[in-house]
XYZ file of C-alpha atoms in Angstrom:
592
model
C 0.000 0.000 0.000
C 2.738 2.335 1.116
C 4.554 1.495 -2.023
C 1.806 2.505 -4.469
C 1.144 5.708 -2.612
C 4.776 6.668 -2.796
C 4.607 6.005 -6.075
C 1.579 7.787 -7.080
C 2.907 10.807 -5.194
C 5.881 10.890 -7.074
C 3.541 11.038 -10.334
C 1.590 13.392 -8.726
C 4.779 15.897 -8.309
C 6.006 15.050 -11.857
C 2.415 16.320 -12.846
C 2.663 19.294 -10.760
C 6.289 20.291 -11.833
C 5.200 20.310 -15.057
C 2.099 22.835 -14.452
C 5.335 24.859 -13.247
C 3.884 24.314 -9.676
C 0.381 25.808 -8.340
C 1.270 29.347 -9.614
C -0.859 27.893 -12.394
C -4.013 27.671 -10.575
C -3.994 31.322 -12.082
C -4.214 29.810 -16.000
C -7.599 29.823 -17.388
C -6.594 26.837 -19.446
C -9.989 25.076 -20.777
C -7.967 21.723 -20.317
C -6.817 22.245 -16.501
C -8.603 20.844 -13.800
C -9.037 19.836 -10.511
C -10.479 17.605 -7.748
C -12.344 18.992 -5.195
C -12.272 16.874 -2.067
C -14.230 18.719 0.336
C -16.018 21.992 1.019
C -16.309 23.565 4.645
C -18.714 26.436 5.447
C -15.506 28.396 8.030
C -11.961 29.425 6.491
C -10.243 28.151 9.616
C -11.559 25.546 9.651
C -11.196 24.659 5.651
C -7.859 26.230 6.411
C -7.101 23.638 8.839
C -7.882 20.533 6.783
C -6.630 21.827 3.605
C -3.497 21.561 5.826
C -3.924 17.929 7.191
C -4.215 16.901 3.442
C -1.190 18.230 2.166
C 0.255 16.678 5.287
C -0.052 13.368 2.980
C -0.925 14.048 -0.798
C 0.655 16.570 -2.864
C -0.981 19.815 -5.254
C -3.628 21.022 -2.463
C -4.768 24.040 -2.483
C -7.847 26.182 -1.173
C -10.374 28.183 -2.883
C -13.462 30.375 -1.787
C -16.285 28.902 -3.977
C -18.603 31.664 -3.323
C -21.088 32.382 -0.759
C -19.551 31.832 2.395
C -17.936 28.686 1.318
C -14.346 26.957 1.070
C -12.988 24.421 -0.765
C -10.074 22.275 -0.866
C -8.450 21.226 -3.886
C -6.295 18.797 -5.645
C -4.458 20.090 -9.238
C -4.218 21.719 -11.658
C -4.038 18.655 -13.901
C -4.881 17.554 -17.379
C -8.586 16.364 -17.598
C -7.169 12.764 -18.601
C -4.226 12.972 -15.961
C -7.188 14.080 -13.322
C -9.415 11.506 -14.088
C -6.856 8.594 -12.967
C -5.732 10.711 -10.125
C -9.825 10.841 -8.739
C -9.987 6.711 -9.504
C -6.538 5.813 -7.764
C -7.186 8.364 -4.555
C -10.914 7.355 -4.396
C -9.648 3.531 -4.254
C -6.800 4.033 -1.725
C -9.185 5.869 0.590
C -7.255 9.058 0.758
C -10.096 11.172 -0.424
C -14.005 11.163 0.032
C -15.901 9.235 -2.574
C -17.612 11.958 -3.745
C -15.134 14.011 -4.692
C -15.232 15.326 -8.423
C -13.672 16.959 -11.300
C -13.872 21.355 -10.530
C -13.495 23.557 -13.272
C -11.075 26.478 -12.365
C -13.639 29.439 -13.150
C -15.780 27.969 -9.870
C -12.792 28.684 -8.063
C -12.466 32.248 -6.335
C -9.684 33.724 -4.064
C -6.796 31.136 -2.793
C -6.523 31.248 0.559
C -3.990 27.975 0.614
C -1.113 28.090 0.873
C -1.029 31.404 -0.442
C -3.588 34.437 -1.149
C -3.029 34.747 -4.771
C -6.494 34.352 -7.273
C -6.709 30.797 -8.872
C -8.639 32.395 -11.338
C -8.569 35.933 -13.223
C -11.995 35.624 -14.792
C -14.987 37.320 -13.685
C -17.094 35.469 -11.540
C -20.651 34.850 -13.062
C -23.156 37.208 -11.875
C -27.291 37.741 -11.557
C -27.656 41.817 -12.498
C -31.243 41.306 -12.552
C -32.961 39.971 -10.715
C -31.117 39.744 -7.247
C -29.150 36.600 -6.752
C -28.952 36.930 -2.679
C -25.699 35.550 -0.699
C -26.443 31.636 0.082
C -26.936 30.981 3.620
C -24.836 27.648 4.274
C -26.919 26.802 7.195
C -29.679 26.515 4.729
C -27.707 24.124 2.285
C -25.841 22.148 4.338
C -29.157 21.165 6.939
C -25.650 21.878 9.550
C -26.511 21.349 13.337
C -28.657 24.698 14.469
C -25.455 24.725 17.161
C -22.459 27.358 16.484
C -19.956 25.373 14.171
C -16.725 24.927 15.895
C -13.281 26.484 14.159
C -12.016 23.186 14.257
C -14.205 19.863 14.736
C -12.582 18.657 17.371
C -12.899 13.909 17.846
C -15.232 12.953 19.861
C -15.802 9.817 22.191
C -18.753 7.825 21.557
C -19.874 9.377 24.901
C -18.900 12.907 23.359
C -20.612 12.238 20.359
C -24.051 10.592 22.120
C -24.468 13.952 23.827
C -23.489 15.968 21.021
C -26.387 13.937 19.259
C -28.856 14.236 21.602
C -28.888 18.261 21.517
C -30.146 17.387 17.298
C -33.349 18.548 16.104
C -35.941 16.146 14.808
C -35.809 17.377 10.903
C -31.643 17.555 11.939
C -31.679 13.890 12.467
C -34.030 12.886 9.456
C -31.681 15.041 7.613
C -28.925 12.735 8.762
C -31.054 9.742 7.474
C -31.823 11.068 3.928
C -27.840 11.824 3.228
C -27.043 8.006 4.922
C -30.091 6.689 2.152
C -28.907 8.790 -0.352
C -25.174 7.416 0.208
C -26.456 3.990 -0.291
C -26.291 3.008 3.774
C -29.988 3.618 4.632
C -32.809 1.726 3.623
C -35.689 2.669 5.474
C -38.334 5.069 6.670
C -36.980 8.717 7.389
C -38.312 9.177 10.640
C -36.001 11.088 12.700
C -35.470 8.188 14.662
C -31.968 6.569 15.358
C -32.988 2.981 15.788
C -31.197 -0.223 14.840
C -31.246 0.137 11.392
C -30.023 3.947 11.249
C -27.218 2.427 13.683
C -26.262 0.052 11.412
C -26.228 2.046 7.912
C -23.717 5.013 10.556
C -21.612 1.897 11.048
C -21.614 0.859 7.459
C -21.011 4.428 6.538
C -18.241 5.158 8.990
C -16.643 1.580 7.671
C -16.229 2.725 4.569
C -14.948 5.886 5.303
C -12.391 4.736 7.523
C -13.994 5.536 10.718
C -13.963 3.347 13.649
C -17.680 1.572 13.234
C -19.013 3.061 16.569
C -22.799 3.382 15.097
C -22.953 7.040 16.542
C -21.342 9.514 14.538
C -19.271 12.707 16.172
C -19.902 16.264 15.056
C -17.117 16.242 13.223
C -18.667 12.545 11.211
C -22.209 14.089 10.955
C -20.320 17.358 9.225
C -18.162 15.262 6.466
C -21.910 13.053 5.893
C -23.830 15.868 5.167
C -20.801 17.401 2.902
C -20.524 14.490 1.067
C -24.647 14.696 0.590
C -24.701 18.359 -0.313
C -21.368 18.310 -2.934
C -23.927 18.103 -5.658
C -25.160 21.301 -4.465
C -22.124 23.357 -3.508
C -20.363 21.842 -7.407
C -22.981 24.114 -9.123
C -23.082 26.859 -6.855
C -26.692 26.250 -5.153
C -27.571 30.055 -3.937
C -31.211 31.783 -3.682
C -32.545 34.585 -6.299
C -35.342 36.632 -5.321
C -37.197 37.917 -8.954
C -39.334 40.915 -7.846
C -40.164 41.621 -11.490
C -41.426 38.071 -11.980
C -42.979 37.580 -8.871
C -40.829 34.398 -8.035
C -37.975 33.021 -5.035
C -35.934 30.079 -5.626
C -33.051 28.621 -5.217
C -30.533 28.107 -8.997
C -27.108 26.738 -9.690
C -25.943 30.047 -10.239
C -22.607 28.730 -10.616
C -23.787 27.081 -13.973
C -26.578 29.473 -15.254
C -26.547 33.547 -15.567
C -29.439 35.889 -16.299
C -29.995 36.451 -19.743
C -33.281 38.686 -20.516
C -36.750 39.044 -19.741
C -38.901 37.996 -22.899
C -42.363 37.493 -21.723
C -43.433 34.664 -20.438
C -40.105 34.068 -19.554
C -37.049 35.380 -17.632
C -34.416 33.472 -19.412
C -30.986 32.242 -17.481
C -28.306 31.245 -20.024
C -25.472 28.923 -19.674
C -22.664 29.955 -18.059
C -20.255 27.024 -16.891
C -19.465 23.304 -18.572
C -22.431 21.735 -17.920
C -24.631 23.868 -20.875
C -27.550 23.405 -17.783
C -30.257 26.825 -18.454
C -32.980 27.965 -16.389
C -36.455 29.500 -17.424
C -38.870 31.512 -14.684
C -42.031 31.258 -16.012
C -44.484 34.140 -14.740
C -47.257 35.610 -16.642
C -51.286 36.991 -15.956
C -53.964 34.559 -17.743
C -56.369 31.986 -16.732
C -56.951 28.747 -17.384
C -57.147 28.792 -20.947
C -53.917 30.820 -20.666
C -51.983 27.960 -19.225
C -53.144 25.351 -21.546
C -52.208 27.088 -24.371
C -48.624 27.331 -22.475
C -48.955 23.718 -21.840
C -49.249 23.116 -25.692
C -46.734 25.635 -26.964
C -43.765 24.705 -24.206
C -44.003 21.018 -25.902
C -43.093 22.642 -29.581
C -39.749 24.059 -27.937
C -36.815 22.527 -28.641
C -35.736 22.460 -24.892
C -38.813 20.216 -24.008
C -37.923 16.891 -26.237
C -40.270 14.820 -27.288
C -39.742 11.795 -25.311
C -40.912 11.800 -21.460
C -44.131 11.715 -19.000
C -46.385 14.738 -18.728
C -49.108 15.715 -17.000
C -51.802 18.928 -17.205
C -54.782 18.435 -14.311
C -56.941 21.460 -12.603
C -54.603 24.214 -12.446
C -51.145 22.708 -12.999
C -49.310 20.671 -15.627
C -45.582 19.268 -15.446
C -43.871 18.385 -18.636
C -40.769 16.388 -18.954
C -38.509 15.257 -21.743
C -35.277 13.502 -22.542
C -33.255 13.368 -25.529
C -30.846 14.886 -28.002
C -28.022 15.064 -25.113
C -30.450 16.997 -22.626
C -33.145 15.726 -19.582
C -36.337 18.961 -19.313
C -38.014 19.683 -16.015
C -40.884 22.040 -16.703
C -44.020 22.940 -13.919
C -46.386 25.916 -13.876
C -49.382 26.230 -11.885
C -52.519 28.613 -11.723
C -53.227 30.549 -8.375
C -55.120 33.915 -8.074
C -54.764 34.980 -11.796
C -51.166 34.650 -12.368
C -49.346 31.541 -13.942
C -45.936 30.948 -12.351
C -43.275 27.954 -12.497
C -40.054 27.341 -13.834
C -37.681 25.578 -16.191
C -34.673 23.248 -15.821
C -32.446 22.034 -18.848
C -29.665 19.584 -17.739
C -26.920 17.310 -19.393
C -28.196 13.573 -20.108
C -25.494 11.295 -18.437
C -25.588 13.074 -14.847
C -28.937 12.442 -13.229
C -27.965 12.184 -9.204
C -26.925 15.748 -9.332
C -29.747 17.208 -11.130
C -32.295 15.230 -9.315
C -30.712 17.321 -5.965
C -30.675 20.245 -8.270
C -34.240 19.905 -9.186
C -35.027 19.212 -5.744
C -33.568 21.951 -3.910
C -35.646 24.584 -7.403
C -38.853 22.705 -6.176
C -39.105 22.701 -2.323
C -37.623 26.235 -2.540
C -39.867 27.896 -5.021
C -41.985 30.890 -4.108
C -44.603 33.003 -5.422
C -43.906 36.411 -4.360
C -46.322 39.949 -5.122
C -45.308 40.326 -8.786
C -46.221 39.259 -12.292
C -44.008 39.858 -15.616
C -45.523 42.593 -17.996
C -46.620 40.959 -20.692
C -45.014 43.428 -22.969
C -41.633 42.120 -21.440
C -39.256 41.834 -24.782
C -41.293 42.691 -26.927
C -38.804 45.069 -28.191
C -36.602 41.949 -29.526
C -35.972 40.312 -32.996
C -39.249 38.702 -34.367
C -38.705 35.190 -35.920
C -41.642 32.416 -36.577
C -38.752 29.768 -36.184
C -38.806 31.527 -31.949
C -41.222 31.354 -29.248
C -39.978 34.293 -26.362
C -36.586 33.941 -27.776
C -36.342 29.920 -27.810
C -35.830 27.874 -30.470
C -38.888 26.336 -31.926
C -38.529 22.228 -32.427
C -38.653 21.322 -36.189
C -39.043 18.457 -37.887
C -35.590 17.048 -40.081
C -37.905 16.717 -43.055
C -41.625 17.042 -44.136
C -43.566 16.118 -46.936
C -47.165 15.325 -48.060
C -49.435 12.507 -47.576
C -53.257 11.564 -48.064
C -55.899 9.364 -46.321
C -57.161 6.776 -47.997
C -59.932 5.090 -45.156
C -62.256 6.178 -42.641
C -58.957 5.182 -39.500
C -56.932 7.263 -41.135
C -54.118 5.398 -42.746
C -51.718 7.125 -44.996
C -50.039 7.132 -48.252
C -46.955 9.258 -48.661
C -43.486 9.194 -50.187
C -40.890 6.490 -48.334
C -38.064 9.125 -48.284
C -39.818 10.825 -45.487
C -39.864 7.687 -43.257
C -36.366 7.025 -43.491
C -34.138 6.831 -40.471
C -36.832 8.916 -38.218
C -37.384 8.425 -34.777
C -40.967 9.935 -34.962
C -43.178 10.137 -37.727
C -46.198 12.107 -36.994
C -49.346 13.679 -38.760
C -49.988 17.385 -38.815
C -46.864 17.559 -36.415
C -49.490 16.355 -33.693
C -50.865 12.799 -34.453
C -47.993 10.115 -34.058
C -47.683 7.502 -36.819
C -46.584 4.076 -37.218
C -44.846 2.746 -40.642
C -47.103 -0.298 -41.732
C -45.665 -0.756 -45.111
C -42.572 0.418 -47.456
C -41.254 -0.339 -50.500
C -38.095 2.092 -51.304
C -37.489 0.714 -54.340
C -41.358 1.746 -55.447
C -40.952 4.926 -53.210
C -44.244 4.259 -51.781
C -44.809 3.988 -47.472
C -48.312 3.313 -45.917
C -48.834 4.727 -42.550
C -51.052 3.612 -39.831
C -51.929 6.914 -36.713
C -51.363 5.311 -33.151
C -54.719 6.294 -32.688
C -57.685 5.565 -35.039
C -58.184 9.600 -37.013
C -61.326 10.929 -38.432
C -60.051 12.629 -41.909
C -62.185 14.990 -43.336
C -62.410 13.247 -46.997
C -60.654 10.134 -48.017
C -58.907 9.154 -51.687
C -61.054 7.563 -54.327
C -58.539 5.815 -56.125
C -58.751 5.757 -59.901
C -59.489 2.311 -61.533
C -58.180 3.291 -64.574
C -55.602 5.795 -66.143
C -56.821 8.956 -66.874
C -56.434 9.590 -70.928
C -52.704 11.044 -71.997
C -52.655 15.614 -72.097
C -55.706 15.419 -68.912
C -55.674 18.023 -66.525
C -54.450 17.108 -63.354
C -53.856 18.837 -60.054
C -51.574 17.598 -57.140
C -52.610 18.355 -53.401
C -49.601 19.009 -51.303
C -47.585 20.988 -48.465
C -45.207 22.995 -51.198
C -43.344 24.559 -48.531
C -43.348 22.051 -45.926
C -45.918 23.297 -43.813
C -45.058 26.980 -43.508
C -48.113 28.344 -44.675
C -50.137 25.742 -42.315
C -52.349 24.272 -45.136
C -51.980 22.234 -48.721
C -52.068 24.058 -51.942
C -53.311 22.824 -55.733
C -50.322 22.754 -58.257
C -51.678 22.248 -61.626
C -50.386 20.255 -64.637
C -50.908 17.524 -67.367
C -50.387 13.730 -67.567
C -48.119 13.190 -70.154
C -47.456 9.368 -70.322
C -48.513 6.189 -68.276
C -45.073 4.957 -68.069
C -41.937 6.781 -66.817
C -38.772 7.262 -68.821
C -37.482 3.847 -68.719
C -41.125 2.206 -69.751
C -42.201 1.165 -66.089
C -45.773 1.016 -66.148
C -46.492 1.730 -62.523
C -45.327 5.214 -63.022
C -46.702 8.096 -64.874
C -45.111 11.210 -66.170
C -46.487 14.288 -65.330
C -46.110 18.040 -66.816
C -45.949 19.631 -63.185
C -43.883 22.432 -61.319
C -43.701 20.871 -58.045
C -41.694 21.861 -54.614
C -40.345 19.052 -52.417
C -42.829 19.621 -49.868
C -45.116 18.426 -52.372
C -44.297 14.554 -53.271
C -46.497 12.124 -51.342
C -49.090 14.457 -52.331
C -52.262 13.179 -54.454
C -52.329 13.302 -57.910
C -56.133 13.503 -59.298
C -58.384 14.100 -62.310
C -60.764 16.914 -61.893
C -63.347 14.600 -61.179
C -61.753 14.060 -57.918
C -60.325 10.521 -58.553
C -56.684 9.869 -57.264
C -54.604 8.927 -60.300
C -51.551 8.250 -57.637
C -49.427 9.761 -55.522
C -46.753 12.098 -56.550
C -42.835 10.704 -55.696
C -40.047 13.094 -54.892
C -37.816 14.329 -57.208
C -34.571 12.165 -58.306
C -31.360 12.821 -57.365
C -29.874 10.922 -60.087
C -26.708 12.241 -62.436
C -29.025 13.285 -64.982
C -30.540 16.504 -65.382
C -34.089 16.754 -66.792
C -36.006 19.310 -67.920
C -38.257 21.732 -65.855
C -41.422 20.605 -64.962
C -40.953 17.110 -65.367
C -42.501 14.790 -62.630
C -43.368 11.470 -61.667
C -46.029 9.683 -60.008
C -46.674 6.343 -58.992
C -50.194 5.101 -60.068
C -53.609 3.889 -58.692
C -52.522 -0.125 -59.113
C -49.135 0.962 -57.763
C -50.840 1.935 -54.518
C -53.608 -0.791 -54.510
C -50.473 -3.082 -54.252
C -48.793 -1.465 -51.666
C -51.851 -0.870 -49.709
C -52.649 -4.910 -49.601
C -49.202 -5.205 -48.541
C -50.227 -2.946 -45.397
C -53.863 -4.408 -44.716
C -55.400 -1.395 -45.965
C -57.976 -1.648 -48.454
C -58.894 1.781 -50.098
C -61.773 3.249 -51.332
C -62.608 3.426 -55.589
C -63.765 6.344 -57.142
C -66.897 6.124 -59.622
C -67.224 5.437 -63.042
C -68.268 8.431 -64.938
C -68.030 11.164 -62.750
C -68.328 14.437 -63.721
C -65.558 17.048 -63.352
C -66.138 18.956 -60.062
C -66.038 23.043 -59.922
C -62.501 23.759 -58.612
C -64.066 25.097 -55.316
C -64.901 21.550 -54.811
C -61.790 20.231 -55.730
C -59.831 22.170 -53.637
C -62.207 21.248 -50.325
C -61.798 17.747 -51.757
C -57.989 17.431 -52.015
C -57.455 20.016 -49.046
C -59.803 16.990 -46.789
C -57.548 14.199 -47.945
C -54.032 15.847 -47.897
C -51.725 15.286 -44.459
C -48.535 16.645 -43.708
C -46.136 14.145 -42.838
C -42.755 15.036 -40.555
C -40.242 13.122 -39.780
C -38.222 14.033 -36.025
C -34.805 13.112 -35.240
């Protein structure tokens, strides 16, 4: 043991020498880092065991971390170089498990060994609204008694009394860090029976503490530490938003106010993590916050995937994916809608559940409502909501009913490597059938849809120079309904004589293909395919379709049978055509 210490040391210094010692805690070097080890709430007495580590590992140092608090640090090393020295120390014992990689911009004033600033960069600051001082006894849940300079050791006798002068909520915090540590497996009751004995053993076991089952002051200090490092790592402190009516507590180490742009007072990321923070607070009713509900789900910080909930007064929304986990809640009281936002990492759930936590038993509703008009002054853009990114599909195209449950025809590019498929950006959709050789996919709504009017499909080709008209989205749903484009049918066959596609005469957009391609007697002649990407260049206006019988096949294929238009129909006035093709048409999106 001795012998791998020694030698780890000695790595340790070779590391160190070549940082040119801790003079270059002052660097601002994106790749230096460090490993926090522990964080005390009293410079003498973070003073004091900053000085009983370097008494047997090398590179510590001391930082202020902001409000009222101290930390002790190993470093500066390389990220990779850091990331061995946290798994060797952690193994050997020498420092708390939950130490973690710090990022030198956390890091304020050193106070050990010397007074010189590990870090030249401004801290991150709340101009407006007021982010207040954090008051450690608040954070830390510490013993309501005056914290010694230096926690002195106990005997068990020491530490029984010492234990006895606890608070009820003092001791059930004691139980929630020892569950949340992994020790504790039962109720939170305040009371220090056998099995809260046995998980303080088990604890002080493993952290190289003599397994008395009654932990000293100094024990009960280094537990609740190790419980609240989550907190202290992103800088935990209370704001107080007078303008939007709202107290919490933020990780203002990780987020910084940004602007007020009504509903929302927007906190931007400031630190590693990309975390950001929304305060919700605006005047409505009811209708008001269901219409918040809907329009928080089309953001791009609310992902797709996740439980969520809208009951009474209140709704909660969560999602996961594309790299990021979203916490959203608002609720309804006396006029005024308030709640909040919280946008973390993927990969590093224990710390934003305490995060999360902390924003939801501290939250507040103080006198105070955002203006409305808040922002309003800012850049207009249809692809923003309040100054956040709308989500948008990767790729949208047209489709049409063809029966009364609403299955779909449209285009098989659009299908294609998506991890959502939906209808109308609203109604989710299954693929039941595709053939991307024929470019043709059926789709079948998770739940059964009413459409408005459903394809008749042709049961036989309309005659060669016909007027047709194609039904589609031309501009992938920007203008929020389908459109007519108007052309001819030219042949029956495409360009290398295959008889399940006609040629059309037809300006088209891509939004348009899975579209449907009818007569003006309102029979579907087929469905219009997306342009080809091949080598060679054709002339404008050329399209292609796929026909009636190429549809009845791949409809079969799916289960679906369709509809068939009437023999001898008369053409329809193109008011009725329109209504007709406008019933039928669907836009289809694909979402990453």
């Amino acid at each position: 043991m001795k012998t791998l210490i020694a030698t780890l040391a000695l790595a340790l210094m070779t590391l160190a020498s070549a940082f040119s010692g801790v003079a270059h805690a002052q660097q601002s070097s994106q790749d230096t880092v460090w490993i926090q080890v522990a964080a005390r709430a009293s410079l003498r007495e973070a003073q004091a065991e900053a000085q009983e580590f370097a008494a047997r590992l090398p590179d510590v140092s001391g930082f202020a971390l902001g409000g009222g608090w101290y930390g002790i640090v190993l470093g500066p090393y390389a990220r990779t170089d850091a990331d061995r020295v946290l798994q060797v120390y952690r193994s050997e014992r020498q420092i708390p498990r939950d130490s973690f990689i710090a990022f030198g911009r956390n890091l304020g004033n050193q106070f050990y060994p010397t007074a010189a600033s590990a870090n030249t960069e401004p801290q991150p600051t709340v101009e407006s609204p007021v982010l207040e001082p954090i008051d450690p006894a608040v954070v830390t849940e510490a013993p309501a008694e005056p914290v010694q300079t230096t926690l002195p050791d106990e005997t068990p006798a020491e530490a029984r009394r010492s234990e006895s002068r606890l608070t009820r909520e003092e001791r059930k915090d004691l139980q929630v860090a020892l569950k949340a540590a992994g020790f504790y497996t039962s109720t939170i009751d305040g009371a220090f029976g056998r099995g809260t004995r046995g998980s303080m053993s088990d604890w002080q076991s493993a952290r190289g503490y003599a397994p008395t089952g009654v932990l000293t002051t100094a024990q009960r200090q280094a537990l609740m530490d190790e419980y609240n490092a989550p907190l202290i790592s992103v800088g935990m402190a209370p704001l107080t938003d007078t303008k939007a009516g709202i107290a919490l507590k933020i990780p203002a180490g990780e987020v910084t106010f940004d602007r007020y742009e009504s509903p929302f007072a927007l906190f931007k990321s400031s630190g590693d993590l990309g975390a950001q923070v929304l305060l919700i607070s605006q005047p409505g009713d009811k209708r008001t916050l269901y219409g918040l509900y809907d329009i928080m789900q089309t953001l791009k910080i609310v992902p797709l995937d996740g439980p969520r909930q809208r009951s009474g007064n209140s709704f909660t929304l969560e999602g996961r994916g594309n790299g990021i986990v979203s916490y959203t809640e608002a609720r309804l009281a006396n006029g005024e809608i308030k709640g909040f936002t919280l946008v973390w990492p993927m990969g590093d759930d224990d710390r934003r559940a305490r995060v999360l936590a902390e924003m939801q038993t501290s939250f507040e509703r103080i006198d105070g409502v955002l203006d409305p008009a808040a922002g309003a002054d800012a850049p207009q853009n249809v692809d923003l909501v309040s100054g956040l990114d709308v989500r948008k599909p990767r790729l949208s195209r047209s489709g049409f009913y063809v029966d009364a449950k609403g299955s779909v025809v449209t285009t098989s590019d659009v299908v294609a490597g998506c991890a959502r498929v939906t209808l109308d950006h609203e109604y989710q959709a299954e693929v039941a059938f595709d053939d991307s050789a024929a470019g043709i996919a059926v789709l079948r709504p998770v739940e059964p849809l009413a459409p408005m009017a459903v394809a008749n499909l042709a049961s036989a080709s309309a005659r060669l120079q016909s007027d047709i008209a194609v039904s589609g989205f031309s501009y992938e749903g920007v203008l929020g309904a389908p459109s007519l484009s108007w052309g001819s049918l030219q042949d029956v066959k495409d360009l290398t004589g295959n008889a399940g596609v006609s040629r059309l005469q037809l300006t088209s957009q891509p939004g348009d293909a899975g579209g449907p391609v009818l007569t003006t007697d309102g029979a579907v002649q087929g469905m219009l395919l997306s342009q080809s990407k091949s080598a060679t260049q054709l002339p404008e206006g050329v399209s292609f379709a796929a026909n009636a019988e190429s549809l009845r096949s791949a409809l079969s294929s799916a289960g679906v049978t369709p509809k068939d238009a009437s023999a001898g129909a008369t053409a329809l006035p193109v008011g009725a055509l329109t209504r007709q093709a406008s019933g039928m048409t669907v836009l289809v999106s694909c979402w990453e």
